[in-house]
Short mmCIF file of C-alpha atoms in Angstrom, two decimals:
data_model
loop_
_atom_site.label_atom_id
_atom_site.label_comp_id
_atom_site.label_asym_id
_atom_site.label_seq_id
_atom_site.Cartn_x
_atom_site.Cartn_y
_atom_site.Cartn_z
CA MET A 1 0.07 0.09 -0.17
CA ASN A 2 1.32 3.18 -0.66
CA ALA A 3 1.79 6.14 1.97
CA PRO A 4 -0.18 9.33 1.26
CA GLY A 5 1.39 12.01 -0.93
CA ARG A 6 1.78 15.42 -0.89
CA PHE A 7 -1.01 15.49 -3.87
CA ASP A 8 -3.35 13.41 -1.43
CA VAL A 9 -4.40 16.05 1.27
CA ALA A 10 -6.07 19.36 -0.38
CA PRO A 11 -4.03 22.59 0.18
CA VAL A 12 -5.12 25.25 2.44
CA LEU A 13 -4.52 28.94 0.95
CA GLU A 14 -3.82 30.26 4.36
CA ASP A 15 -0.42 28.23 4.47
CA PHE A 16 0.33 30.09 1.48
CA PRO A 17 2.28 33.85 2.69
CA TYR A 18 2.41 35.36 -0.43
CA ARG A 19 -0.55 36.06 -2.39
CA VAL A 20 -1.74 37.89 -5.47
CA THR A 21 -4.66 38.44 -7.72
CA ASP A 22 -4.85 37.51 -11.43
CA ASN A 23 -7.89 37.20 -13.88
CA VAL A 24 -9.01 34.41 -15.61
CA ARG A 25 -9.08 35.48 -19.34
CA PHE A 26 -11.60 34.27 -22.69
CA ALA A 27 -8.13 33.54 -24.46
CA ASP A 28 -7.17 30.94 -21.44
CA LEU A 29 -10.32 28.60 -22.44
CA ASP A 30 -9.94 25.77 -24.93
CA PRO A 31 -12.81 23.93 -26.63
CA ASN A 32 -14.55 22.63 -23.50
CA ASN A 33 -14.99 26.13 -22.07
CA HIS A 34 -12.50 25.64 -19.39
CA VAL A 35 -9.22 26.99 -18.35
CA ASN A 36 -6.38 24.74 -20.47
CA ASN A 37 -4.14 22.79 -18.50
CA VAL A 38 -1.01 24.71 -20.01
CA VAL A 39 -2.70 28.66 -18.79
CA TYR A 40 -1.73 26.77 -14.91
CA ALA A 41 1.96 27.06 -15.94
CA THR A 42 1.38 30.71 -16.27
CA TYR A 43 -0.59 31.50 -13.51
CA PHE A 44 2.23 29.77 -11.17
CA GLU A 45 4.92 31.66 -13.18
CA THR A 46 3.14 35.04 -12.29
CA GLY A 47 3.03 34.05 -8.83
CA ARG A 48 7.03 33.69 -8.84
CA VAL A 49 7.94 36.26 -10.77
CA THR A 50 5.56 38.68 -8.81
CA LEU A 51 7.58 37.99 -6.02
CA THR A 52 11.05 37.49 -7.27
CA ASN A 53 11.10 40.90 -9.44
CA ASP A 54 9.72 42.85 -6.50
CA PRO A 55 12.07 45.13 -5.71
CA THR A 56 11.13 45.27 -2.27
CA ASN A 57 11.74 41.51 -1.56
CA GLY A 58 15.32 41.98 -1.94
CA LEU A 59 15.24 38.32 -4.19
CA MET A 60 16.81 39.80 -7.46
CA PRO A 61 20.22 41.31 -6.67
CA GLU A 62 21.99 42.78 -9.83
CA GLY A 63 23.61 40.33 -11.98
CA PHE A 64 21.77 37.33 -10.94
CA ALA A 65 18.41 35.63 -12.45
CA TRP A 66 15.48 32.67 -11.42
CA VAL A 67 15.50 30.50 -13.77
CA MET A 68 12.81 27.35 -13.57
CA VAL A 69 14.31 24.06 -13.58
CA GLN A 70 11.04 22.01 -12.56
CA LEU A 71 7.46 22.31 -12.24
CA ASP A 72 5.01 19.43 -10.91
CA ILE A 73 1.52 20.74 -11.26
CA HIS A 74 -1.38 18.23 -9.95
CA PHE A 75 -4.54 20.02 -11.64
CA ARG A 76 -7.41 19.62 -8.90
CA ALA A 77 -10.60 21.34 -10.06
CA GLU A 78 -11.89 23.02 -13.33
CA LEU A 79 -11.44 26.97 -13.67
CA ARG A 80 -14.05 28.59 -15.86
CA TRP A 81 -14.51 32.10 -17.30
CA PRO A 82 -15.23 34.72 -16.53
CA GLY A 83 -13.68 35.00 -12.95
CA THR A 84 -10.69 35.47 -10.49
CA VAL A 85 -8.09 33.39 -9.26
CA GLU A 86 -6.13 33.58 -6.05
CA LEU A 87 -2.43 32.80 -6.31
CA GLY A 88 -0.38 31.28 -3.77
CA LEU A 89 2.99 30.67 -2.89
CA GLY A 90 5.48 29.66 -0.14
CA VAL A 91 9.25 28.35 0.40
CA ALA A 92 9.32 24.79 1.14
CA LYS A 93 13.14 24.27 1.00
CA LEU A 94 16.17 26.25 0.28
CA GLY A 95 19.02 24.58 -1.23
CA ARG A 96 22.50 25.32 -2.02
CA THR A 97 21.91 27.51 -5.56
CA SER A 98 18.06 26.77 -5.43
CA VAL A 99 14.84 27.14 -3.60
CA ILE A 100 11.75 24.90 -3.82
CA PHE A 101 8.41 26.61 -4.09
CA ASP A 102 4.77 24.99 -3.60
CA GLN A 103 2.06 26.94 -5.05
CA VAL A 104 -1.28 27.05 -5.32
CA VAL A 105 -4.25 28.51 -8.03
CA PHE A 106 -8.00 29.42 -5.92
CA SER A 107 -10.65 30.12 -7.44
CA LYS A 108 -14.36 30.68 -4.90
CA GLY A 109 -12.62 29.04 -2.25
CA ILE A 110 -11.71 25.94 -4.15
CA CYS A 111 -7.89 24.90 -5.02
CA ALA A 112 -8.35 24.40 -8.92
CA ALA A 113 -4.50 23.15 -9.06
CA SER A 114 -1.60 22.88 -6.85
CA ALA A 115 2.30 22.40 -7.92
CA ARG A 116 5.82 22.39 -6.69
CA ALA A 117 8.87 24.70 -8.36
CA VAL A 118 12.44 24.44 -8.27
CA CYS A 119 14.20 27.65 -9.25
CA VAL A 120 17.94 27.97 -9.26
CA LEU A 121 19.87 31.27 -9.04
CA LEU A 122 21.71 31.94 -11.90
CA ASP A 123 24.79 34.25 -12.38
CA GLU A 124 23.63 36.13 -15.60
CA THR A 125 27.39 36.77 -16.84
CA THR A 126 28.52 33.04 -16.26
CA ARG A 127 25.18 31.59 -16.87
CA GLU A 128 25.88 28.97 -14.15
CA PRO A 129 24.05 28.14 -11.00
CA THR A 130 25.63 30.44 -8.09
CA PRO A 131 25.03 30.28 -4.78
CA LEU A 132 22.47 31.93 -2.91
CA THR A 133 23.17 35.02 -0.96
CA GLU A 134 22.87 35.51 2.64
CA ASP A 135 20.61 38.22 2.19
CA ILE A 136 18.42 35.86 -0.53
CA ILE A 137 18.46 33.01 2.28
CA ARG A 138 17.01 35.51 4.55
CA ASN A 139 14.39 37.26 2.34
CA LEU A 140 13.16 33.68 1.45
CA GLU A 141 12.84 32.57 4.74
CA GLY A 142 10.02 35.25 5.32
CA TRP A 143 8.27 33.34 2.48
CA LEU A 144 8.28 30.12 4.50
CA ARG A 145 5.27 27.84 3.61
CA ARG A 146 3.07 26.94 6.91
CA GLY A 147 3.55 23.39 7.59
CA ALA A 148 6.96 23.39 5.87
CA THR A 149 9.10 21.75 8.31
CA GLY A 150 12.87 21.72 8.08
CA ALA A 151 12.19 23.53 4.43
CA ILE A 152 16.11 25.67 5.47
CA ASN A 153 18.51 23.09 4.30
CA ALA A 154 21.11 22.73 6.89
CA SER A 155 23.64 21.64 4.78
CA ARG A 156 23.53 24.45 1.85
CA GLY A 157 27.36 25.21 3.07
#
């Protein structure tokens, strides 16, 4: 028998400290008249980029960029137009050069999708992964997802 996985538990929006609202667009629909699966990646991107690129969050020092290396999406419910979505994001784990974000898309109180995204800090000159700075680590710790025990990797070294 398999043990319950992360996707077996319905997410709770309040567990995600960073939130932003977006619109469901008519162009997001597929022939089934619901939001196409590829659009969810855009919703998740909006959440991540809004967080990392806001200068007040201190996550994008000059000369660095974030690149996504993995996105794992679990589709949970249909989304339809018109409407709005609330995007939630929380830090699940910090690595030496990476951060793992847990993300959700909610509409009308229902979780439509959840995802885990792995993003790596890139040196824009060398185009190579680079260790997270102490400032970035401190600033990311403020966005720790509730319930993410042991999120900060002690062996980052």
